Each structure stands twice: as structure tokens, then as C-alpha cells.
GROMACS .gro file of C-alpha atoms in nm:
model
  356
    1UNK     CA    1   5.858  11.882  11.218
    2UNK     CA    2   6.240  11.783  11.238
    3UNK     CA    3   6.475  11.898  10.939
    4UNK     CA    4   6.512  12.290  10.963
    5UNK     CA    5   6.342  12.348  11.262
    6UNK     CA    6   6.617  12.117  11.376
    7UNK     CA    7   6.598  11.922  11.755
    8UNK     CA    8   6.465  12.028  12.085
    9UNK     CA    9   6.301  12.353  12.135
   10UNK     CA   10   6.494  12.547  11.937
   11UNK     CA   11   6.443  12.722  11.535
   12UNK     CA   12   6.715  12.837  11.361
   13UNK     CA   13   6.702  13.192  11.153
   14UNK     CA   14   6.924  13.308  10.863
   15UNK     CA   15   6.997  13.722  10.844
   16UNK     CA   16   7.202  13.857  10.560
   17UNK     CA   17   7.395  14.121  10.707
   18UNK     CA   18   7.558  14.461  10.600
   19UNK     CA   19   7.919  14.486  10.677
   20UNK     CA   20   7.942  14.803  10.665
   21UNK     CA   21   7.601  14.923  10.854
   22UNK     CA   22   7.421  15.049  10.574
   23UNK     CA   23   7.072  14.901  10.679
   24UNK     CA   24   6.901  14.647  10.903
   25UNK     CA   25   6.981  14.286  10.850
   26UNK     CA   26   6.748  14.138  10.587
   27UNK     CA   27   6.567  13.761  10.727
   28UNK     CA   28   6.637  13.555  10.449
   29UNK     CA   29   6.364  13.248  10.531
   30UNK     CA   30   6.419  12.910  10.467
   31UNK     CA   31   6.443  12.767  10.077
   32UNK     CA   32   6.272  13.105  10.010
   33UNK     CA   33   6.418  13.308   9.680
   34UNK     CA   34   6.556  13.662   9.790
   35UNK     CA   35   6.667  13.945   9.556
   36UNK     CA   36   6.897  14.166   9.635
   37UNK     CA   37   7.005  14.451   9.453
   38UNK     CA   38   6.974  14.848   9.396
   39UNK     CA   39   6.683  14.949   9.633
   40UNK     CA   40   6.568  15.172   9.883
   41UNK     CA   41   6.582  14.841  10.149
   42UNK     CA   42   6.945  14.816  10.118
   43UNK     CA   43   7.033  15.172   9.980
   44UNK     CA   44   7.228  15.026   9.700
   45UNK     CA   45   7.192  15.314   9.421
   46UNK     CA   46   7.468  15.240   9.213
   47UNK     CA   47   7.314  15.228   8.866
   48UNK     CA   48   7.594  14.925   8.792
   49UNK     CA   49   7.408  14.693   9.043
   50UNK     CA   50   7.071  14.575   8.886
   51UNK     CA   51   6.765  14.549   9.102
   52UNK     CA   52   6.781  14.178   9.102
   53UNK     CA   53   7.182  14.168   9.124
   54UNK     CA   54   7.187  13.832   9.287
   55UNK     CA   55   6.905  13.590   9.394
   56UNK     CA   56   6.983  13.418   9.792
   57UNK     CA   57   6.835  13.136   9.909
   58UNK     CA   58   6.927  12.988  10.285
   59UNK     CA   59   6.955  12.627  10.323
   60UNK     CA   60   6.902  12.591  10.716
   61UNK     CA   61   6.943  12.238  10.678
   62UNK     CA   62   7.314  12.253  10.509
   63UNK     CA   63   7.392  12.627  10.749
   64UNK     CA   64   7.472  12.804  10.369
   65UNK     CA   65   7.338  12.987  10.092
   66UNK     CA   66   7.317  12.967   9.779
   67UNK     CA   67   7.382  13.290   9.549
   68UNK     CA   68   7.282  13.332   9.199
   69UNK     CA   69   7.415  13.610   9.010
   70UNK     CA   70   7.096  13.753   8.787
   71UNK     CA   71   7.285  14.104   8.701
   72UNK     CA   72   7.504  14.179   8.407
   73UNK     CA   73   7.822  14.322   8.614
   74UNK     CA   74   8.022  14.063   8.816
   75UNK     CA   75   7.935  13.998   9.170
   76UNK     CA   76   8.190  13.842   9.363
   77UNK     CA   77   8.194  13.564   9.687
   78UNK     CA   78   8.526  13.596   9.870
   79UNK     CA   79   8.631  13.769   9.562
   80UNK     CA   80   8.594  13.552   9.314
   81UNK     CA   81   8.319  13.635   9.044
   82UNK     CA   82   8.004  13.432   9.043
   83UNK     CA   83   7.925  13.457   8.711
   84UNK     CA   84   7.619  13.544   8.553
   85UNK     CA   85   7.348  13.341   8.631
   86UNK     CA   86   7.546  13.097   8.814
   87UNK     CA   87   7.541  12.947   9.149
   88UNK     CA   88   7.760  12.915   9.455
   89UNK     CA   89   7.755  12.888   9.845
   90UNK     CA   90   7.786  13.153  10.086
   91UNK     CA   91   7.876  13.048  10.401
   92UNK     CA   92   7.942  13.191  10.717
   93UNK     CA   93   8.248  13.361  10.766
   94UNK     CA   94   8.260  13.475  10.378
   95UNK     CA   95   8.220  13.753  10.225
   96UNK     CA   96   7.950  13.841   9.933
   97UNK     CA   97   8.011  14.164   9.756
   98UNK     CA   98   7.717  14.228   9.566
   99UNK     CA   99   7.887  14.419   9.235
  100UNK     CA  100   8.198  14.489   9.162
  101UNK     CA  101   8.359  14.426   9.498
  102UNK     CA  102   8.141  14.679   9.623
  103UNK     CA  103   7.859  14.661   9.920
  104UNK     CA  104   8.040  14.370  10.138
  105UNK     CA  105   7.776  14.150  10.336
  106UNK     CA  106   7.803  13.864  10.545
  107UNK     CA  107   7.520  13.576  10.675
  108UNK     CA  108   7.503  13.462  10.994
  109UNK     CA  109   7.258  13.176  11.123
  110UNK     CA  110   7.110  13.224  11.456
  111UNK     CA  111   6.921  12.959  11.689
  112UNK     CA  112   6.543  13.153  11.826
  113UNK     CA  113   6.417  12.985  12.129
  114UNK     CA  114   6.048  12.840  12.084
  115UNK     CA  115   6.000  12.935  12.452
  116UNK     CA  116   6.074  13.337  12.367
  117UNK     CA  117   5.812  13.254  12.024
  118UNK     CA  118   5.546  13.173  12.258
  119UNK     CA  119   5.573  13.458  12.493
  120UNK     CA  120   5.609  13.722  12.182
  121UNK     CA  121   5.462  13.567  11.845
  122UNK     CA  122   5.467  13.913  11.745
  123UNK     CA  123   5.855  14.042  11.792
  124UNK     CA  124   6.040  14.259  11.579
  125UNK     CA  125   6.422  14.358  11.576
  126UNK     CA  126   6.660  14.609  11.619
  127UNK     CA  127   6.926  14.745  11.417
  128UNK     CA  128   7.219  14.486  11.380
  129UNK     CA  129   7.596  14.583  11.400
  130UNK     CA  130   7.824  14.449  11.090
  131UNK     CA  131   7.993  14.260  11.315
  132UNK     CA  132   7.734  14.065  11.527
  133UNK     CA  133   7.746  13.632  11.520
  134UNK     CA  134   7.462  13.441  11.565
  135UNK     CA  135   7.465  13.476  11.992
  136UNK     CA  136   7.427  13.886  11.937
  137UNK     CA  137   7.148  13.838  11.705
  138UNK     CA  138   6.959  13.677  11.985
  139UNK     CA  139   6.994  13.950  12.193
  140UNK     CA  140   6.766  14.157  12.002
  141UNK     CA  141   6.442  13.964  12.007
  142UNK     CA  142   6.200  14.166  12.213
  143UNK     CA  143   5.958  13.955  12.460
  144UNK     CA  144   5.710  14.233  12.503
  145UNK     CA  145   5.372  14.238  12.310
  146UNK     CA  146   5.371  14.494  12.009
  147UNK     CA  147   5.166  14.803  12.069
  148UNK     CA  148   4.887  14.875  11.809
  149UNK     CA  149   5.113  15.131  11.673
  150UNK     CA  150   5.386  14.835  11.570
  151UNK     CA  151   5.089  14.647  11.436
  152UNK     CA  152   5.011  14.896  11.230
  153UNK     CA  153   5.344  14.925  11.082
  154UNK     CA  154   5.384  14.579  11.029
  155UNK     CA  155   5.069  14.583  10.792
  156UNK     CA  156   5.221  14.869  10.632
  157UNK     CA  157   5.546  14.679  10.580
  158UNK     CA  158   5.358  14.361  10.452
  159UNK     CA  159   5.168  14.593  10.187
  160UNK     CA  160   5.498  14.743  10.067
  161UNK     CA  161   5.674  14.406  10.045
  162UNK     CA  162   5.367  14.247   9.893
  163UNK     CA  163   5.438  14.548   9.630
  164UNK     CA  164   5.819  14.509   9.571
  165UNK     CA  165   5.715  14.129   9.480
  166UNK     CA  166   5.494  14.243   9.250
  167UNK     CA  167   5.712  14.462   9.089
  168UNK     CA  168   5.979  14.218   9.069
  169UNK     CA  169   5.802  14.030   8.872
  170UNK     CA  170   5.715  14.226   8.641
  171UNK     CA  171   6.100  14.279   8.658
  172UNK     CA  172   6.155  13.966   8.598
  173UNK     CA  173   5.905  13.929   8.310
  174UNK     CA  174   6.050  14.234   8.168
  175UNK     CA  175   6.421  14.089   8.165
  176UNK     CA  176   6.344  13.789   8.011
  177UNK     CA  177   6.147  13.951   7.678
  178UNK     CA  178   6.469  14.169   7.706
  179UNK     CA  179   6.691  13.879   7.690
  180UNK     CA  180   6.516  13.700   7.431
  181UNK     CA  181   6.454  14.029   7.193
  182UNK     CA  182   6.862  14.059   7.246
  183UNK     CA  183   6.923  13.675   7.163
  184UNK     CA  184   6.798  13.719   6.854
  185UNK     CA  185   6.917  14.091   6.792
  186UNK     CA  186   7.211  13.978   6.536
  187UNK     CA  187   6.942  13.852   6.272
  188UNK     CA  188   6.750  14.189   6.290
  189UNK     CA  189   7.057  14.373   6.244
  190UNK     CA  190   7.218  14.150   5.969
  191UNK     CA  191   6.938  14.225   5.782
  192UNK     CA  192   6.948  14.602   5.796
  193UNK     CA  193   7.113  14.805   5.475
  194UNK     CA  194   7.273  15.052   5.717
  195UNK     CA  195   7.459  14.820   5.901
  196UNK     CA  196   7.596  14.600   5.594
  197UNK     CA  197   7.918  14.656   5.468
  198UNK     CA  198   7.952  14.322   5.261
  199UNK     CA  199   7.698  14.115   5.108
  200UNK     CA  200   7.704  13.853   4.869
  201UNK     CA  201   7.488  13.554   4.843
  202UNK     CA  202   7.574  13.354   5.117
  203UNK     CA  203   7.697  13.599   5.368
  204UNK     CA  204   7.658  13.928   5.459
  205UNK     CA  205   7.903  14.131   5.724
  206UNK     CA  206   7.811  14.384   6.007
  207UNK     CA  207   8.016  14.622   6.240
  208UNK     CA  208   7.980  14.463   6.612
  209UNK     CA  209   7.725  14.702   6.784
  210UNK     CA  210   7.936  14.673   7.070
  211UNK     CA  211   8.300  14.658   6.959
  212UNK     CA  212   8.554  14.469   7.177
  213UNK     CA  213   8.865  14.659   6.960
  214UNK     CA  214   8.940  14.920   6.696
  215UNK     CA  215   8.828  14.698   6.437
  216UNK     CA  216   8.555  14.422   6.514
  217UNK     CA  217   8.325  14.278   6.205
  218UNK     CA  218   8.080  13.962   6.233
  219UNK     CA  219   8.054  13.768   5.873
  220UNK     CA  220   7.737  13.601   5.895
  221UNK     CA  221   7.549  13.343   5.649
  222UNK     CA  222   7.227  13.419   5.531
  223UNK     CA  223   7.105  13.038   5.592
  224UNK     CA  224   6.975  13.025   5.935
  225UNK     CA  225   7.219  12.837   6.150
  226UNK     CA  226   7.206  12.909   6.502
  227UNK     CA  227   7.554  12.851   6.643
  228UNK     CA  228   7.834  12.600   6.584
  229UNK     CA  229   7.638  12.339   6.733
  230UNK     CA  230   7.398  12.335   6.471
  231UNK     CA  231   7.664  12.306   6.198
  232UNK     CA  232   7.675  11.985   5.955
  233UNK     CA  233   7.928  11.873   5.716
  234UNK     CA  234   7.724  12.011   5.461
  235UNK     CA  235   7.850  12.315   5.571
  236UNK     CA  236   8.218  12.282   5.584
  237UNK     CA  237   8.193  12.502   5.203
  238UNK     CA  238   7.982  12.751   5.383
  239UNK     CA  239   8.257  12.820   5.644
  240UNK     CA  240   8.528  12.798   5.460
  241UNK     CA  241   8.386  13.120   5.223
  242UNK     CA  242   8.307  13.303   5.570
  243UNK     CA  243   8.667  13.256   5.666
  244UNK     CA  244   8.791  13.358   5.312
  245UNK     CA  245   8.538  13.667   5.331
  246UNK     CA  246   8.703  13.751   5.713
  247UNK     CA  247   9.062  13.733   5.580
  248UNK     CA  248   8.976  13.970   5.292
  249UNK     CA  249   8.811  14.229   5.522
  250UNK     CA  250   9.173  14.170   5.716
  251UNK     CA  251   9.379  14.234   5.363
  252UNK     CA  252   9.176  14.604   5.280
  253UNK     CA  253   9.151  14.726   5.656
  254UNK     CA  254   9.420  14.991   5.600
  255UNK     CA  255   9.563  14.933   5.961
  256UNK     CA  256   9.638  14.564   5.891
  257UNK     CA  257  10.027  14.620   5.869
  258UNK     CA  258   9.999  14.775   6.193
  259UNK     CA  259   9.737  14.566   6.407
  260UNK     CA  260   9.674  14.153   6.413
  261UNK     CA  261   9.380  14.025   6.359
  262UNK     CA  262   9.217  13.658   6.482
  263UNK     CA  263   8.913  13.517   6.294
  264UNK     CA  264   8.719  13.341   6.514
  265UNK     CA  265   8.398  13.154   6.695
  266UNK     CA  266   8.316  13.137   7.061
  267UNK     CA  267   8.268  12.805   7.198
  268UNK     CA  268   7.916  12.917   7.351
  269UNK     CA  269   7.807  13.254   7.174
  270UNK     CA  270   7.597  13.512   7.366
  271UNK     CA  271   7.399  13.540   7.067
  272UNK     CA  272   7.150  13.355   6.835
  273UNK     CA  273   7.283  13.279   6.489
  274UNK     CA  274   7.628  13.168   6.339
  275UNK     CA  275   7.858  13.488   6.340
  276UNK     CA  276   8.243  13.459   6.275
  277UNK     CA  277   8.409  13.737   6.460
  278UNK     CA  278   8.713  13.912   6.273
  279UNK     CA  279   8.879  14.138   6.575
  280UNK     CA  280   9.162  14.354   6.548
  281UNK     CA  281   9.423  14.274   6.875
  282UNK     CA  282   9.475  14.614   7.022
  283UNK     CA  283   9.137  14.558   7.235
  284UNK     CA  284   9.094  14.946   7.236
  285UNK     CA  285   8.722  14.993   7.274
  286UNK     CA  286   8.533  15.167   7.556
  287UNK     CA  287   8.275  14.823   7.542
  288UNK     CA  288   8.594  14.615   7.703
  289UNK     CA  289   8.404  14.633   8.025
  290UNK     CA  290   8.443  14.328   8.237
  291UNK     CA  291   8.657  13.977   8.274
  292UNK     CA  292   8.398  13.793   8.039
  293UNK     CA  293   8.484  14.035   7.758
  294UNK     CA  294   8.815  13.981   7.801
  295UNK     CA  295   8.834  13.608   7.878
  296UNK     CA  296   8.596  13.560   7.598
  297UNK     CA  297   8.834  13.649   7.361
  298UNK     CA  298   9.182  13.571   7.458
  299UNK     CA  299   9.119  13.200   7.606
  300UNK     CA  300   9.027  12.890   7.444
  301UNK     CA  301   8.686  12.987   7.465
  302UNK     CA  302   8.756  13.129   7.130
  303UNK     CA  303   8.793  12.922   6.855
  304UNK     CA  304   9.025  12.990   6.552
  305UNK     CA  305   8.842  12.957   6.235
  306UNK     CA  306   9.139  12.748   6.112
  307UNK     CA  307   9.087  12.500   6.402
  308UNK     CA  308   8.677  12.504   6.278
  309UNK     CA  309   8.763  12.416   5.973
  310UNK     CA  310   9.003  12.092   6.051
  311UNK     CA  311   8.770  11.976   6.297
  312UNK     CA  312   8.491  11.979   5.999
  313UNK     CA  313   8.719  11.865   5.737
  314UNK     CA  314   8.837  11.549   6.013
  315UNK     CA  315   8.456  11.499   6.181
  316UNK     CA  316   8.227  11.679   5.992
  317UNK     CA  317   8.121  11.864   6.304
  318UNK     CA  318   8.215  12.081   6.572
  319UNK     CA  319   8.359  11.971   6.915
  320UNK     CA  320   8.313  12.214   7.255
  321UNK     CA  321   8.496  12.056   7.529
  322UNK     CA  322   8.290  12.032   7.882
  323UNK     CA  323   8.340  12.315   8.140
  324UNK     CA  324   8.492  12.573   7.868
  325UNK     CA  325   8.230  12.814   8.004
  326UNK     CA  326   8.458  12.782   8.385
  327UNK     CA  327   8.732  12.994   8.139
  328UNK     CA  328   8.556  13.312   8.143
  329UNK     CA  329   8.657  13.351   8.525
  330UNK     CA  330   9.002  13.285   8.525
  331UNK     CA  331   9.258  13.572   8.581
  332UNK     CA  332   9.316  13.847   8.334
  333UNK     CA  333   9.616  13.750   8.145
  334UNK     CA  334   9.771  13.975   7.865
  335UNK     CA  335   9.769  13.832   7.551
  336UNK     CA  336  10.112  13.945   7.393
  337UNK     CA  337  10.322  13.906   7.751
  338UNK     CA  338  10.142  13.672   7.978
  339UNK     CA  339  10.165  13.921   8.254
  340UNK     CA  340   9.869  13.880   8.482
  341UNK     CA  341   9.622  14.183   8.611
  342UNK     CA  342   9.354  14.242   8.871
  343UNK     CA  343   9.139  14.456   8.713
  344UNK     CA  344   9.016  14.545   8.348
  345UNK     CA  345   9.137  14.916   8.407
  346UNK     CA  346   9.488  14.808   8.511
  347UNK     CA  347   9.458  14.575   8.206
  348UNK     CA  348   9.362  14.842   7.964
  349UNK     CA  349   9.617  15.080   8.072
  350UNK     CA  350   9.917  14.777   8.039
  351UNK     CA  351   9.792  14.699   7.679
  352UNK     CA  352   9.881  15.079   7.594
  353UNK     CA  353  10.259  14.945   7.644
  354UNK     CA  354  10.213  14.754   7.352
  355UNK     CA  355   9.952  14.971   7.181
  356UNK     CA  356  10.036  15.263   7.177
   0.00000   0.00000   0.00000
């Protein structure tokens, strides 16, 4: 039994710890998946921090963790965003902040002495300080038997967590029909009369349910053609009357002297189904919420639809370079002065300089 139990007569333990003393430590066991999010465990209740928020799981072979961000808002390791369901290591020393900089934790990895596991196989522990490393955590293991009263609550506590697994997965289960029914939301809605505002037939064009600007259309075809990948030079006609349909929704928008506009693809769409996005610049729109939104847009993860069409007319297919995804995390930049922000707040109120 080498490996995590490590050498000699020692095991090591892994708590994820609250920096600033809002509940117990949480034991995070080895290779095990724990969730961590809005609960009454860690007393989390902002409605912005899903219930599964991030996903840990200790390596006490490599002394790190690995965090997977499952929620929709960023969370953030040293303070740089995760990215949703994306991994990276936590180690000790660093700081997780579960959403939106918020709720700061650390881990620390503690050595238990087999000798203390013999004499008390049934030892709880105290309440942890924020600030305690791996030799304080030690100091908490209790060598005295538990009473039938702890007993008791331990079976209690074994009941509730055996309930909170089986609620997370019906979480779980729940969040993946949601993600699939929202995958494929753009064909249901494309093929609803109250959301059309052109149709012809080859293409028909809807508002954005969840604008990203004053003005924000989707021209879709009606052949089923799930994203750029799936795009043949057969096609190249096809896009080439979306992009003429885009520029003409550009011509009658009666704030077109006033605003730019970009017609566009992104290089790995949220969304099932070929949509070319026609956005107005001014990025005024309360659905702006986070760095991916902005990012999205305003990087090269968004493809002209003039650069679409020479790569079709050259190859007869689309290219998406590797790692284009690794673009949504990169700092806010503002798209008519290249001045850099922090936040999407400070960015919104900057583009007001140029929007007025």
C-alpha cells in the first residue's frame, strides 16, 4: 500500500479550507470528485455561484488539485479565470475563489500519524482557522473514543451526505438535459413566426435572445448545418447569400450611419446550427455579462464573414486554428482604443466614452 499512503507510518490528508472562516474545512479524499458551490455546508448563497460551481479532486500523490469549473460565472485560481468546464491545479499556497473573486479558499495537505489512527479510528475535528498549514491541522485530531452521542451524529451526517449525493445527481442529470435542450435552442427558435424578421428560401433571420449590443441578428440557413465545421464547398453560394442578407439588414437598420457593424462566425459556437451573427459595435446590452462575452466577440475568436468566404473560395473549407478557445481568457481590451480593463463594469462604463 505505497503511493498515497506514502512511506513509513504516516497518511497524508487533503482539507480545502475557508480563508475567511466561514465554515469547517471540507476533507477532500483522495482522487475522489468534490463539488463545491452554493450550499448550506459552505454558506455560499450567492445565487451567481451554482451548486456545483467547481468540481475538486486531490491528487495526494502529485500534493495538488485539480479544479474544474462546472458553473456558468467565472471562477478564478490566483485570479485568473478557469473557464468553464476547464481544468487547472490548485496548489498550496494559492488561492481559489470560487465565483467572481468572491469566497477565497486555500488547500493544505497534512501528514495523520497511523499510530494516532489506531488509538482513535473514530476521530473527528475541530473548527480550523483560515490560516492554519498542514502542522496546525494535526493538532486537532482527537485521541479519545467518540461517545455514543458523536456516533450518533456521525450516522446522521453520513445520511445527509448520502442525500446531497443524491441530489447532485439529479443536479447533474438535470444540467445536462438543460444543456442539450439549450444546444439545440437556435433551431426551435428559427423556426418560430414570432421571432422571424426575414425569411426567404434559404435563410431565415432572428433577433439574438440574448443580445450582446443594441442591434444583434443571427441569419441562419434553413439546410441543417451544424457549425462551420460541417461546411463544404458546396456551400460557399449558401454563405455568400447569408453574408449578402447580413449586409442588407446593416443598409435598412436606421442607426447604421451612426453605429458599425461586423458580420461574423465564432470559431467554436455555443450553439448547435450555422448562425452568422450581424452585431452592432456599441456593445450596449444588459446580457454583456462576463469576459467570454466580451472576448468572444472582439478577438480572433470571431471570424469575419469576409475572411469565411476567402478561405472557402481558396480551400473549400473552413480552418480554426488550435488553442483559439485559450482567447476567451485574455484581458479585456477595448475595441476602438486598445486600452485594457479589469472588469466588465469598468469596461462598460469606458465604452460610454465612445458611445455615448
Amino acid at each position: 500500500m505505497r503511493g498515497w499512503r506514502g512511506l513509513g507510518n504516516t497518511m497524508r490528508a487533503c482539507w480545502l479550507v475557508s480563508k475567511d472562516g466561514r465554515h469547517q474545512p471540507i476533507h477532500l479524499a483522495h482522487l475522489t470528485c468534490v463539488f463545491i458551490g452554493r450550499s448550506q455546508e459552505t454558506k455560499i448563497t450567492d445565487k451567481k455561484c451554482s451548486r456545483q460551481q467547481v468540481q475538486l479532486k486531490a491528487d495526494y500523490n502529485k500534493g495538488y488539485v485539480l479544479v474544474k469549473q462546472l458553473g456558468i460565472n467565472p471562477s478564478n485560481v490566483n485570479s485568473e479565470d478557469v473557464g468553464k468546464d476547464k481544468e487547472v491545479k490548485l496548489k498550496p499556497g494559492q488561492i481559489l475563489h470560487i465565483v467572481n473573486q468572491l469566497y477565497p479558499y486555500t488547500i493544505q495537505f497534512a501528514e495523520e500519524s497511523s499510530e494516532i489512527k489506531k488509538l482513535s479510528p473514530k476521530r473527528s475535528y475541530e473548527e480550523i482557522s483560515s490560516n492554519s498549514n498542514s502542522s496546525t491541522l494535526n493538532k486537532y485530531i482527537k485521541t479519545e473514543h467518540s461517545s455514543p452521542r458523536d456516533l450518533e451524529r456521525k450516522k446522521e451526517k453520513t445520511k445527509q451526505r448520502q442525500t446531497v449525493t443524491q441530489v447532485n445527481s439529479a443536479e447533474m442529470s438535470e444540467k445536462k438535459d438543460f444543456q442539450r435542450m439549450w444546444n439545440q435552442g437556435l433551431k426551435v427558435t428559427m423556426q418560430d413566426p414570432k421571432f422571424q424578421i426575414y425569411k426567404d428560401d434559404t435563410v431565415v433571420v432572428i433577433k439574438d435572445k440574448y443580445p450582446k449590443a443594441r442591434f444583434h441578428w443571427l441569419v441562419l440557413p434553413l439546410e441543417p448545418i451544424s457549425s462551420l465545421k460541417a461546411v463544404r464547398e458546396n456551400h460557399l453560394n449558401l454563405l455568400q447569400h447569408m453574408n449578402k442578407v447580413g449586409e442588407k439588414l446593416v443598409q435598412e437598420c436606421q442607426d447604421s450611419k451612426a453605429l458599425k457593424f461586423r458580420l461574423g462566425y465564432h470559431a467554436i459556437p455555443s450553439m448547435s446550427h450555422l448562425h452568422l451573427h450581424v452585431i452592432s459595435q456599441d456593445f450596449e446590452s444588459p446580457c454583456l455579462k462576463t469576459k467570454k462575452h466580451w472576448n468572444s466577440f472582439n478577438t480572433d475568436y470571431f471570424l469575419e464573414s469576409k475572411d469565411v468566404l476567402e478561405m472557402m473560395e481558396q480551400d473549400g473549407k473552413v480552418t480554426v486554428k488550435d488553442g483559439v478557445s485559450e482567447l476567451l481568457k485574455i484581458t479585456l481590451t477595448c475595441h476602438v482604443c486598445r486600452q485594457q480593463l479589469s472588469t466588465i463594469p469598468q469596461l462598460k462604463e469606458h465604452l460610454k466614452k465612445h458611445f455615448p
